[in-house]
mmCIF file of C-alpha atoms in Angstrom:
data_model
loop_
_atom_site.group_PDB
_atom_site.id
_atom_site.type_symbol
_atom_site.label_atom_id
_atom_site.label_comp_id
_atom_site.label_asym_id
_atom_site.label_seq_id
_atom_site.Cartn_x
_atom_site.Cartn_y
_atom_site.Cartn_z
ATOM 1 C CA SER A 1 -8.978 22.943 0.110
ATOM 2 C CA TYR A 2 -5.474 24.675 1.311
ATOM 3 C CA VAL A 3 -2.957 22.575 1.126
ATOM 4 C CA LEU A 4 0.159 22.828 2.664
ATOM 5 C CA THR A 5 3.687 21.610 0.660
ATOM 6 C CA GLN A 6 6.998 20.420 3.192
ATOM 7 C CA PRO A 7 9.955 18.589 1.357
ATOM 8 C CA PRO A 8 9.725 15.259 2.954
ATOM 9 C CA SER A 9 13.281 16.100 4.214
ATOM 10 C CA VAL A 10 16.193 17.822 5.420
ATOM 11 C CA SER A 11 19.997 16.671 5.813
ATOM 12 C CA VAL A 12 22.278 18.703 8.080
ATOM 13 C CA ALA A 13 25.237 18.545 9.388
ATOM 14 C CA PRO A 14 25.824 19.176 13.363
ATOM 15 C CA GLY A 15 26.149 23.019 14.285
ATOM 16 C CA GLN A 16 25.130 24.013 10.450
ATOM 17 C CA THR A 17 21.635 25.590 9.631
ATOM 18 C CA ALA A 18 18.599 23.561 9.309
ATOM 19 C CA ARG A 19 15.807 25.441 6.460
ATOM 20 C CA ILE A 20 12.216 23.446 6.775
ATOM 21 C CA THR A 21 9.676 25.828 3.928
ATOM 22 C CA CYS A 22 6.026 24.940 4.287
ATOM 23 C CA GLY A 23 4.452 26.288 1.145
ATOM 24 C CA GLY A 24 0.840 26.940 0.326
ATOM 25 C CA ASN A 25 -1.344 29.767 -1.906
ATOM 26 C CA ASN A 26 -0.885 33.430 -0.017
ATOM 27 C CA ILE A 27 0.433 31.384 2.916
ATOM 28 C CA GLY A 28 2.060 35.014 3.661
ATOM 29 C CA SER A 29 -1.391 36.229 5.063
ATOM 30 C CA LYS A 30 -2.118 33.533 7.572
ATOM 31 C CA SER A 31 -0.323 33.044 11.083
ATOM 32 C CA VAL A 32 1.975 29.786 10.819
ATOM 33 C CA HIS A 33 2.732 27.454 13.498
ATOM 34 C CA TRP A 34 5.696 24.549 13.363
ATOM 35 C CA TYR A 35 5.687 21.337 15.952
ATOM 36 C CA GLN A 36 8.639 19.173 16.310
ATOM 37 C CA GLN A 37 7.021 15.524 17.414
ATOM 38 C CA LYS A 38 10.417 12.545 18.392
ATOM 39 C CA PRO A 39 9.247 9.079 17.437
ATOM 40 C CA GLY A 40 6.942 7.680 19.841
ATOM 41 C CA GLN A 41 6.289 10.987 21.477
ATOM 42 C CA ALA A 42 3.672 13.808 21.405
ATOM 43 C CA PRO A 43 3.979 17.117 18.796
ATOM 44 C CA VAL A 44 5.705 20.146 20.772
ATOM 45 C CA LEU A 45 5.027 23.472 19.705
ATOM 46 C CA VAL A 46 8.261 25.239 19.012
ATOM 47 C CA VAL A 47 7.032 28.139 16.676
ATOM 48 C CA TYR A 48 3.340 30.100 16.998
ATOM 49 C CA ASP A 49 2.045 32.475 15.060
ATOM 50 C CA ASP A 50 5.178 32.812 12.088
ATOM 51 C CA SER A 51 7.736 33.788 14.307
ATOM 52 C CA ASP A 52 7.038 33.274 18.312
ATOM 53 C CA ARG A 53 8.887 31.127 20.562
ATOM 54 C CA PRO A 54 7.137 29.102 23.099
ATOM 55 C CA SER A 55 8.914 29.533 26.719
ATOM 56 C CA GLY A 56 11.117 26.893 27.008
ATOM 57 C CA ILE A 57 12.096 26.541 23.314
ATOM 58 C CA PRO A 58 16.018 27.698 22.116
ATOM 59 C CA GLU A 59 16.697 30.646 20.332
ATOM 60 C CA ARG A 60 17.955 28.249 17.834
ATOM 61 C CA PHE A 61 14.878 28.159 16.446
ATOM 62 C CA SER A 62 13.247 31.211 14.240
ATOM 63 C CA GLY A 63 10.434 31.206 12.024
ATOM 64 C CA SER A 64 9.648 33.464 8.684
ATOM 65 C CA ASN A 65 6.776 33.706 6.636
ATOM 66 C CA SER A 66 6.298 35.879 3.195
ATOM 67 C CA GLY A 67 4.498 35.418 -0.126
ATOM 68 C CA ASN A 68 4.089 31.695 -0.378
ATOM 69 C CA THR A 69 6.121 30.225 1.579
ATOM 70 C CA ALA A 70 7.288 29.836 5.524
ATOM 71 C CA THR A 71 10.146 29.537 6.851
ATOM 72 C CA LEU A 72 11.039 26.954 10.090
ATOM 73 C CA THR A 73 15.181 27.766 10.630
ATOM 74 C CA ILE A 74 17.597 25.929 12.834
ATOM 75 C CA SER A 75 20.466 27.137 14.065
ATOM 76 C CA ARG A 76 23.636 25.467 15.465
ATOM 77 C CA VAL A 77 21.741 22.148 14.744
ATOM 78 C CA GLU A 78 22.279 19.314 17.027
ATOM 79 C CA ALA A 79 21.703 16.195 17.081
ATOM 80 C CA GLY A 80 18.309 15.661 19.581
ATOM 81 C CA ASP A 81 16.712 18.116 16.504
ATOM 82 C CA GLU A 82 16.246 15.178 14.709
ATOM 83 C CA ALA A 83 13.051 14.639 14.239
ATOM 84 C CA ASP A 84 9.712 15.004 12.293
ATOM 85 C CA TYR A 85 8.892 18.925 12.107
ATOM 86 C CA TYR A 86 4.527 19.522 10.716
ATOM 87 C CA CYS A 87 3.779 23.500 10.037
ATOM 88 C CA GLN A 88 0.161 24.723 10.602
ATOM 89 C CA VAL A 89 -2.436 26.911 9.512
ATOM 90 C CA TRP A 90 -6.263 27.444 9.483
ATOM 91 C CA ASP A 91 -7.746 28.310 6.601
ATOM 92 C CA SER A 92 -11.448 29.560 6.004
ATOM 93 C CA SER A 93 -12.279 27.216 3.588
ATOM 94 C CA SER A 94 -10.700 23.631 5.198
ATOM 95 C CA ASP A 95 -10.552 24.508 8.436
ATOM 96 C CA GLU A 96 -7.177 23.749 10.135
ATOM 97 C CA VAL A 97 -4.679 21.555 7.759
ATOM 98 C CA PHE A 98 -1.454 20.198 8.380
ATOM 99 C CA GLY A 99 2.386 19.610 6.349
ATOM 100 C CA GLY A 100 2.842 16.621 5.243
ATOM 101 C CA GLY A 101 5.764 16.697 7.541
ATOM 102 C CA THR A 102 9.284 16.639 7.124
ATOM 103 C CA LYS A 103 12.024 14.714 8.021
ATOM 104 C CA LEU A 104 15.081 16.252 9.795
ATOM 105 C CA THR A 105 18.026 13.960 9.843
ATOM 106 C CA VAL A 106 21.086 15.151 11.752
ATOM 107 C CA LEU A 107 24.232 13.736 9.396
ATOM 108 C CA GLU B 1 1.980 21.524 35.236
ATOM 109 C CA VAL B 2 -0.371 21.441 32.434
ATOM 110 C CA GLN B 3 -1.526 17.540 31.822
ATOM 111 C CA LEU B 4 -3.630 16.099 29.170
ATOM 112 C CA VAL B 5 -4.238 12.513 29.327
ATOM 113 C CA GLU B 6 -5.934 10.478 27.199
ATOM 114 C CA SER B 7 -7.717 7.263 27.503
ATOM 115 C CA GLY B 8 -10.566 5.041 25.850
ATOM 116 C CA GLY B 9 -9.129 3.873 23.077
ATOM 117 C CA GLY B 10 -8.927 0.057 21.945
ATOM 118 C CA LEU B 11 -9.368 -2.414 19.220
ATOM 119 C CA VAL B 12 -13.042 -1.985 17.659
ATOM 120 C CA LYS B 13 -14.914 -3.531 14.860
ATOM 121 C CA PRO B 14 -15.614 -1.640 11.963
ATOM 122 C CA GLY B 15 -18.824 -0.141 12.102
ATOM 123 C CA GLY B 16 -18.344 -0.445 16.223
ATOM 124 C CA SER B 17 -18.193 3.105 18.263
ATOM 125 C CA LEU B 18 -16.075 4.275 20.847
ATOM 126 C CA ARG B 19 -16.086 7.185 23.459
ATOM 127 C CA LEU B 20 -12.476 8.711 24.153
ATOM 128 C CA SER B 21 -11.807 11.054 27.034
ATOM 129 C CA CYS B 22 -9.223 13.828 27.984
ATOM 130 C CA ALA B 23 -8.827 14.704 31.415
ATOM 131 C CA ALA B 24 -7.219 18.138 31.467
ATOM 132 C CA SER B 25 -5.963 19.224 35.067
ATOM 133 C CA GLY B 26 -2.833 22.376 35.944
ATOM 134 C CA PHE B 27 -4.659 25.270 33.961
ATOM 135 C CA THR B 28 -7.968 26.786 33.912
ATOM 136 C CA PHE B 29 -9.723 24.150 31.264
ATOM 137 C CA SER B 30 -12.590 26.673 31.179
ATOM 138 C CA SER B 31 -10.867 28.982 30.069
ATOM 139 C CA TYR B 32 -8.738 27.628 26.873
ATOM 140 C CA SER B 33 -10.031 26.099 23.578
ATOM 141 C CA MET B 34 -9.787 22.468 23.011
ATOM 142 C CA ASN B 35 -8.921 19.898 20.100
ATOM 143 C CA TRP B 36 -8.658 16.010 18.756
ATOM 144 C CA VAL B 37 -5.448 15.501 16.169
ATOM 145 C CA ARG B 38 -5.143 11.997 14.727
ATOM 146 C CA GLN B 39 -2.465 10.164 13.624
ATOM 147 C CA ALA B 40 -2.399 6.943 11.499
ATOM 148 C CA PRO B 41 0.418 5.095 11.822
ATOM 149 C CA GLY B 42 3.278 5.982 9.593
ATOM 150 C CA LYS B 43 1.380 8.859 8.562
ATOM 151 C CA GLY B 44 1.120 12.659 9.729
ATOM 152 C CA LEU B 45 -1.248 14.616 11.603
ATOM 153 C CA GLU B 46 -4.352 15.115 10.854
ATOM 154 C CA TRP B 47 -7.167 18.106 12.312
ATOM 155 C CA VAL B 48 -10.226 15.922 13.965
ATOM 156 C CA SER B 49 -12.717 18.338 15.931
ATOM 157 C CA SER B 50 -12.160 21.492 17.630
ATOM 158 C CA ILE B 51 -14.474 22.697 20.901
ATOM 159 C CA SER B 52 -15.095 26.306 22.515
ATOM 160 C CA SER B 53 -14.271 26.923 25.934
ATOM 161 C CA SER B 54 -18.033 27.237 26.575
ATOM 162 C CA SER B 55 -18.889 24.901 23.644
ATOM 163 C CA SER B 56 -20.680 27.572 22.015
ATOM 164 C CA TYR B 57 -18.401 26.566 18.792
ATOM 165 C CA ILE B 58 -17.935 23.052 16.753
ATOM 166 C CA TYR B 59 -15.913 22.858 14.154
ATOM 167 C CA TYR B 60 -14.941 19.354 12.166
ATOM 168 C CA ALA B 61 -13.021 17.804 9.733
ATOM 169 C CA ASP B 62 -15.313 16.602 6.487
ATOM 170 C CA SER B 63 -13.955 13.070 7.178
ATOM 171 C CA VAL B 64 -15.530 13.073 10.714
ATOM 172 C CA LYS B 65 -18.555 14.938 10.351
ATOM 173 C CA GLY B 66 -21.846 13.107 11.123
ATOM 174 C CA ARG B 67 -19.816 10.075 12.554
ATOM 175 C CA PHE B 68 -18.143 11.728 15.650
ATOM 176 C CA THR B 69 -18.859 14.201 18.544
ATOM 177 C CA ILE B 70 -16.596 16.147 20.346
ATOM 178 C CA SER B 71 -18.123 17.094 24.125
ATOM 179 C CA ARG B 72 -16.866 18.602 27.148
ATOM 180 C CA ASP B 73 -17.486 18.992 30.601
ATOM 181 C CA ASN B 74 -15.482 21.994 32.526
ATOM 182 C CA ALA B 75 -16.706 21.423 36.046
ATOM 183 C CA LYS B 76 -15.110 17.405 35.699
ATOM 184 C CA ASN B 77 -12.004 19.365 33.459
ATOM 185 C CA SER B 78 -13.121 16.263 30.773
ATOM 186 C CA LEU B 79 -12.518 16.543 26.699
ATOM 187 C CA TYR B 80 -14.778 13.778 24.836
ATOM 188 C CA LEU B 81 -14.563 12.961 21.232
ATOM 189 C CA GLN B 82 -17.322 9.617 20.549
ATOM 190 C CA MET B 83 -16.437 8.411 17.880
ATOM 191 C CA ASN B 84 -19.495 6.168 15.533
ATOM 192 C CA SER B 85 -19.834 3.948 12.300
ATOM 193 C CA LEU B 86 -16.063 3.326 12.347
ATOM 194 C CA ARG B 87 -14.184 2.910 9.704
ATOM 195 C CA ALA B 88 -10.681 1.119 8.701
ATOM 196 C CA GLU B 89 -9.417 4.249 8.024
ATOM 197 C CA ASP B 90 -10.163 6.320 10.893
ATOM 198 C CA THR B 91 -6.921 3.942 12.819
ATOM 199 C CA ALA B 92 -5.028 6.397 14.537
ATOM 200 C CA VAL B 93 -3.265 7.373 17.278
ATOM 201 C CA TYR B 94 -5.582 10.154 19.119
ATOM 202 C CA TYR B 95 -3.985 13.141 20.561
ATOM 203 C CA CYS B 96 -6.153 16.018 22.708
ATOM 204 C CA ALA B 97 -4.420 19.319 22.235
ATOM 205 C CA ARG B 98 -5.385 22.847 23.775
ATOM 206 C CA SER B 99 -5.321 26.065 22.219
ATOM 207 C CA GLN B 100 -6.331 29.835 23.447
ATOM 208 C CA MET B 101 -8.499 29.909 20.452
ATOM 209 C CA VAL B 102 -11.205 27.579 19.047
ATOM 210 C CA ARG B 103 -9.758 28.607 15.716
ATOM 211 C CA GLY B 104 -6.843 30.052 14.033
ATOM 212 C CA ALA B 105 -4.480 29.607 17.068
ATOM 213 C CA SER B 106 -1.816 27.298 18.035
ATOM 214 C CA HIS B 107 -2.066 23.923 20.339
ATOM 215 C CA ASP B 108 0.731 24.731 23.212
ATOM 216 C CA TYR B 109 0.103 21.143 25.333
ATOM 217 C CA TRP B 110 -0.640 18.202 23.786
ATOM 218 C CA GLY B 111 -1.385 14.689 25.780
ATOM 219 C CA GLN B 112 0.498 11.670 25.002
ATOM 220 C CA GLY B 113 -2.443 10.048 22.894
ATOM 221 C CA THR B 114 -4.921 6.592 22.641
ATOM 222 C CA LEU B 115 -4.471 4.790 19.974
ATOM 223 C CA VAL B 116 -7.356 3.595 18.136
ATOM 224 C CA THR B 117 -7.393 0.238 15.844
ATOM 225 C CA VAL B 118 -10.487 -0.402 13.732
ATOM 226 C CA SER B 119 -10.546 -4.009 12.351
ATOM 227 C CA SER B 120 -12.031 -7.090 12.190
#
Protein backbone atom coordinates (compact mmCIF):
# COMPACT_ATOMS: atom_id res chain seq x y z
CA SER A 1 0.00 0.00 0.00
CA TYR A 2 1.06 3.56 -0.66
CA VAL A 3 2.13 5.59 2.38
CA LEU A 4 2.33 9.36 2.79
CA THR A 5 4.59 10.61 5.57
CA GLN A 6 4.14 14.03 7.18
CA PRO A 7 5.94 15.52 10.18
CA PRO A 8 3.59 15.50 13.19
CA SER A 9 4.25 19.14 13.94
CA VAL A 10 5.77 22.30 12.53
CA SER A 11 6.24 25.54 14.46
CA VAL A 12 6.84 28.97 13.03
CA ALA A 13 6.79 32.58 14.22
CA PRO A 14 4.28 35.01 12.75
CA GLY A 15 5.48 36.56 9.53
CA GLN A 16 7.88 33.72 8.80
CA THR A 17 7.55 30.93 6.24
CA ALA A 18 6.20 27.49 7.12
CA ARG A 19 7.04 24.45 5.01
CA ILE A 20 5.09 21.24 5.51
CA THR A 21 6.39 18.17 3.71
CA CYS A 22 4.62 15.08 2.45
CA GLY A 23 6.84 12.16 1.57
CA GLY A 24 5.93 9.24 -0.66
CA ASN A 25 7.59 6.92 -3.13
CA ASN A 26 7.89 8.81 -6.41
CA ILE A 27 5.19 11.23 -5.26
CA GLY A 28 6.41 13.63 -7.92
CA SER A 29 4.58 11.50 -10.49
CA LYS A 30 1.25 12.00 -8.70
CA SER A 31 -1.12 14.93 -8.16
CA VAL A 32 -1.00 16.11 -4.57
CA HIS A 33 -3.79 17.96 -2.81
CA TRP A 34 -3.55 19.80 0.53
CA TYR A 35 -6.24 20.48 3.13
CA GLN A 36 -6.37 22.74 6.15
CA GLN A 37 -8.47 21.68 9.13
CA LYS A 38 -9.09 23.86 12.15
CA PRO A 39 -10.40 22.36 15.41
CA GLY A 40 -14.03 21.32 15.19
CA GLN A 41 -14.29 22.24 11.52
CA ALA A 42 -14.39 20.38 8.24
CA PRO A 43 -11.27 20.28 6.05
CA VAL A 44 -10.78 23.06 3.52
CA LEU A 45 -8.91 22.57 0.25
CA VAL A 46 -5.96 24.99 0.07
CA VAL A 47 -3.87 23.57 -2.79
CA TYR A 48 -4.80 21.09 -5.52
CA ASP A 49 -2.90 19.38 -8.32
CA ASP A 50 0.45 20.09 -6.64
CA SER A 51 0.39 23.88 -6.88
CA ASP A 52 -3.00 25.32 -7.86
CA ARG A 53 -5.05 27.38 -5.43
CA PRO A 54 -8.85 27.33 -5.20
CA SER A 55 -10.54 30.69 -5.40
CA GLY A 56 -10.53 32.45 -2.06
CA ILE A 57 -7.30 30.90 -0.84
CA PRO A 58 -4.60 33.53 -0.23
CA GLU A 59 -1.52 33.61 -2.46
CA ARG A 60 0.50 32.99 0.70
CA PHE A 61 -0.36 29.30 0.22
CA SER A 62 1.67 27.51 -2.43
CA GLY A 63 2.68 23.97 -3.28
CA SER A 64 5.41 22.08 -5.04
CA ASN A 65 6.05 18.44 -5.83
CA SER A 66 9.15 16.65 -7.05
CA GLY A 67 10.89 13.35 -6.53
CA ASN A 68 9.78 11.79 -3.27
CA THR A 69 8.57 14.95 -1.53
CA ALA A 70 5.68 17.37 -1.93
CA THR A 71 5.73 20.60 0.02
CA LEU A 72 3.07 23.03 1.17
CA THR A 73 4.56 26.46 1.77
CA ILE A 74 2.78 29.14 3.77
CA SER A 75 4.42 32.55 3.49
CA ARG A 76 4.00 35.38 5.97
CA VAL A 77 2.32 33.06 8.45
CA GLU A 78 -0.55 34.48 10.48
CA ALA A 79 -2.11 33.31 13.72
CA GLY A 80 -5.18 32.23 11.75
CA ASP A 81 -3.10 29.70 9.81
CA GLU A 82 -2.72 27.55 12.91
CA ALA A 83 -4.38 24.26 11.98
CA ASP A 84 -3.82 20.66 10.96
CA TYR A 85 -2.71 20.17 7.36
CA TYR A 86 -3.19 16.98 5.34
CA CYS A 87 -1.78 15.92 1.99
CA GLN A 88 -3.71 13.55 -0.28
CA VAL A 89 -2.97 11.56 -3.42
CA TRP A 90 -4.57 8.82 -5.46
CA ASP A 91 -2.55 5.66 -6.02
CA SER A 92 -3.48 2.75 -8.26
CA SER A 93 -2.67 0.20 -5.55
CA SER A 94 -4.20 2.02 -2.59
CA ASP A 95 -6.90 4.25 -4.05
CA GLU A 96 -7.16 7.49 -2.11
CA VAL A 97 -4.52 8.08 0.55
CA PHE A 98 -4.13 10.83 3.14
CA GLY A 99 -1.00 11.72 5.02
CA GLY A 100 -1.10 11.47 8.79
CA GLY A 101 -1.42 15.24 9.16
CA THR A 102 0.83 18.02 10.43
CA LYS A 103 -0.11 20.37 13.24
CA LEU A 104 1.07 23.88 12.44
CA THR A 105 1.72 25.97 15.53
CA VAL A 106 2.18 29.72 15.23
CA LEU A 107 4.47 30.79 18.05
CA GLU B 1 -23.39 28.70 -2.56
CA VAL B 2 -22.32 25.06 -2.42
CA GLN B 3 -23.70 23.29 0.61
CA LEU B 4 -23.31 19.71 1.79
CA VAL B 5 -25.25 18.68 4.89
CA GLU B 6 -24.78 15.25 6.42
CA SER B 7 -27.28 13.53 8.68
CA GLY B 8 -28.04 10.12 10.11
CA GLY B 9 -25.21 9.71 12.58
CA GLY B 10 -25.71 8.48 16.11
CA LEU B 11 -24.97 5.77 18.63
CA VAL B 12 -25.22 2.18 17.43
CA LYS B 13 -24.21 -1.15 18.94
CA PRO B 14 -21.46 -3.29 17.40
CA GLY B 15 -22.91 -5.35 14.59
CA GLY B 16 -25.63 -2.80 13.99
CA SER B 17 -26.48 -0.72 10.95
CA LEU B 18 -26.81 2.95 10.14
CA ARG B 19 -27.59 4.94 7.01
CA LEU B 20 -25.95 8.31 6.46
CA SER B 21 -27.30 10.92 4.10
CA CYS B 22 -25.74 13.98 2.51
CA ALA B 23 -28.01 16.66 1.06
CA ALA B 24 -26.38 18.77 -1.63
CA SER B 25 -27.37 22.20 -2.88
CA GLY B 26 -25.91 25.14 -4.77
CA PHE B 27 -24.46 23.15 -7.66
CA THR B 28 -25.45 20.62 -10.33
CA PHE B 29 -25.19 17.51 -8.18
CA SER B 30 -25.46 15.10 -11.11
CA SER B 31 -22.26 16.49 -12.66
CA TYR B 32 -19.94 15.65 -9.79
CA SER B 33 -18.45 12.61 -8.16
CA MET B 34 -19.05 12.32 -4.44
CA ASN B 35 -17.11 10.83 -1.59
CA TRP B 36 -17.24 9.82 2.05
CA VAL B 37 -14.22 10.54 4.22
CA ARG B 38 -14.09 9.80 7.94
CA GLN B 39 -12.06 10.94 10.90
CA ALA B 40 -11.82 8.94 14.11
CA PRO B 41 -11.65 11.02 17.30
CA GLY B 42 -8.26 12.70 17.54
CA LYS B 43 -7.03 10.97 14.37
CA GLY B 44 -6.39 11.87 10.75
CA LEU B 45 -8.53 11.69 7.65
CA GLU B 46 -9.40 8.33 6.08
CA TRP B 47 -11.04 7.90 2.69
CA VAL B 48 -14.05 5.58 2.83
CA SER B 49 -15.78 5.46 -0.55
CA SER B 50 -16.33 7.27 -3.84
CA ILE B 51 -19.08 7.22 -6.46
CA SER B 52 -19.06 8.71 -9.94
CA SER B 53 -21.64 11.18 -11.13
CA SER B 54 -23.85 8.56 -12.76
CA SER B 55 -23.09 5.81 -10.23
CA SER B 56 -21.23 3.86 -12.91
CA TYR B 57 -18.04 3.67 -10.87
CA ILE B 58 -17.92 2.89 -7.16
CA TYR B 59 -14.88 2.34 -4.96
CA TYR B 60 -14.36 1.39 -1.31
CA ALA B 61 -11.51 1.36 1.15
CA ASP B 62 -10.49 -2.16 2.12
CA SER B 63 -11.50 -1.42 5.70
CA VAL B 64 -15.18 -1.09 4.76
CA LYS B 65 -15.48 -3.25 1.65
CA GLY B 66 -18.34 -5.71 1.96
CA ARG B 67 -19.91 -3.84 4.88
CA PHE B 68 -20.62 -0.34 3.53
CA THR B 69 -22.57 0.63 0.41
CA ILE B 70 -22.42 4.04 -1.22
CA SER B 71 -25.26 5.27 -3.41
CA ARG B 72 -26.75 8.47 -4.73
CA ASP B 73 -30.06 9.81 -5.99
CA ASN B 74 -29.43 12.59 -8.49
CA ALA B 75 -33.13 13.46 -8.61
CA LYS B 76 -33.01 14.19 -4.89
CA ASN B 77 -29.50 15.71 -4.86
CA SER B 78 -28.54 13.24 -2.20
CA LEU B 79 -25.66 10.92 -1.36
CA TYR B 80 -25.96 7.95 0.98
CA LEU B 81 -23.78 5.55 2.92
CA GLN B 82 -25.36 2.34 4.19
CA MET B 83 -23.19 0.97 6.97
CA ASN B 84 -23.71 -2.61 8.14
CA SER B 85 -21.86 -4.87 10.58
CA LEU B 86 -20.50 -1.82 12.35
CA ARG B 87 -17.41 -2.14 14.52
CA ALA B 88 -15.92 0.00 17.26
CA GLU B 89 -13.21 1.11 14.84
CA ASP B 90 -15.87 2.64 12.58
CA THR B 91 -16.45 5.31 15.23
CA ALA B 92 -15.70 8.62 13.50
CA VAL B 93 -17.03 11.82 12.07
CA TYR B 94 -18.18 11.06 8.54
CA TYR B 95 -17.83 13.81 5.95
CA CYS B 96 -19.28 13.91 2.48
CA ALA B 97 -17.15 15.73 -0.05
CA ARG B 98 -17.43 16.72 -3.68
CA SER B 99 -14.89 16.10 -6.42
CA GLN B 100 -14.60 16.68 -10.17
CA MET B 101 -13.66 13.09 -10.89
CA VAL B 102 -14.17 9.81 -9.11
CA ARG B 103 -10.45 9.11 -8.87
CA GLY B 104 -7.49 11.39 -8.35
CA ALA B 105 -9.29 14.70 -7.99
CA SER B 106 -9.28 16.92 -4.95
CA HIS B 107 -12.31 17.36 -2.72
CA ASP B 108 -13.23 20.98 -3.18
CA TYR B 109 -16.22 21.17 -0.83
CA TRP B 110 -16.94 19.29 2.38
CA GLY B 111 -19.91 19.03 4.66
CA GLN B 112 -19.65 19.64 8.40
CA GLY B 113 -19.79 15.94 9.17
CA THR B 114 -21.96 13.59 11.20
CA LEU B 115 -20.69 11.61 14.18
CA VAL B 116 -21.09 7.85 14.26
CA THR B 117 -20.38 6.13 17.55
CA VAL B 118 -20.24 2.34 17.69
CA SER B 119 -20.37 1.17 21.27
CA SER B 120 -22.24 -1.27 23.46
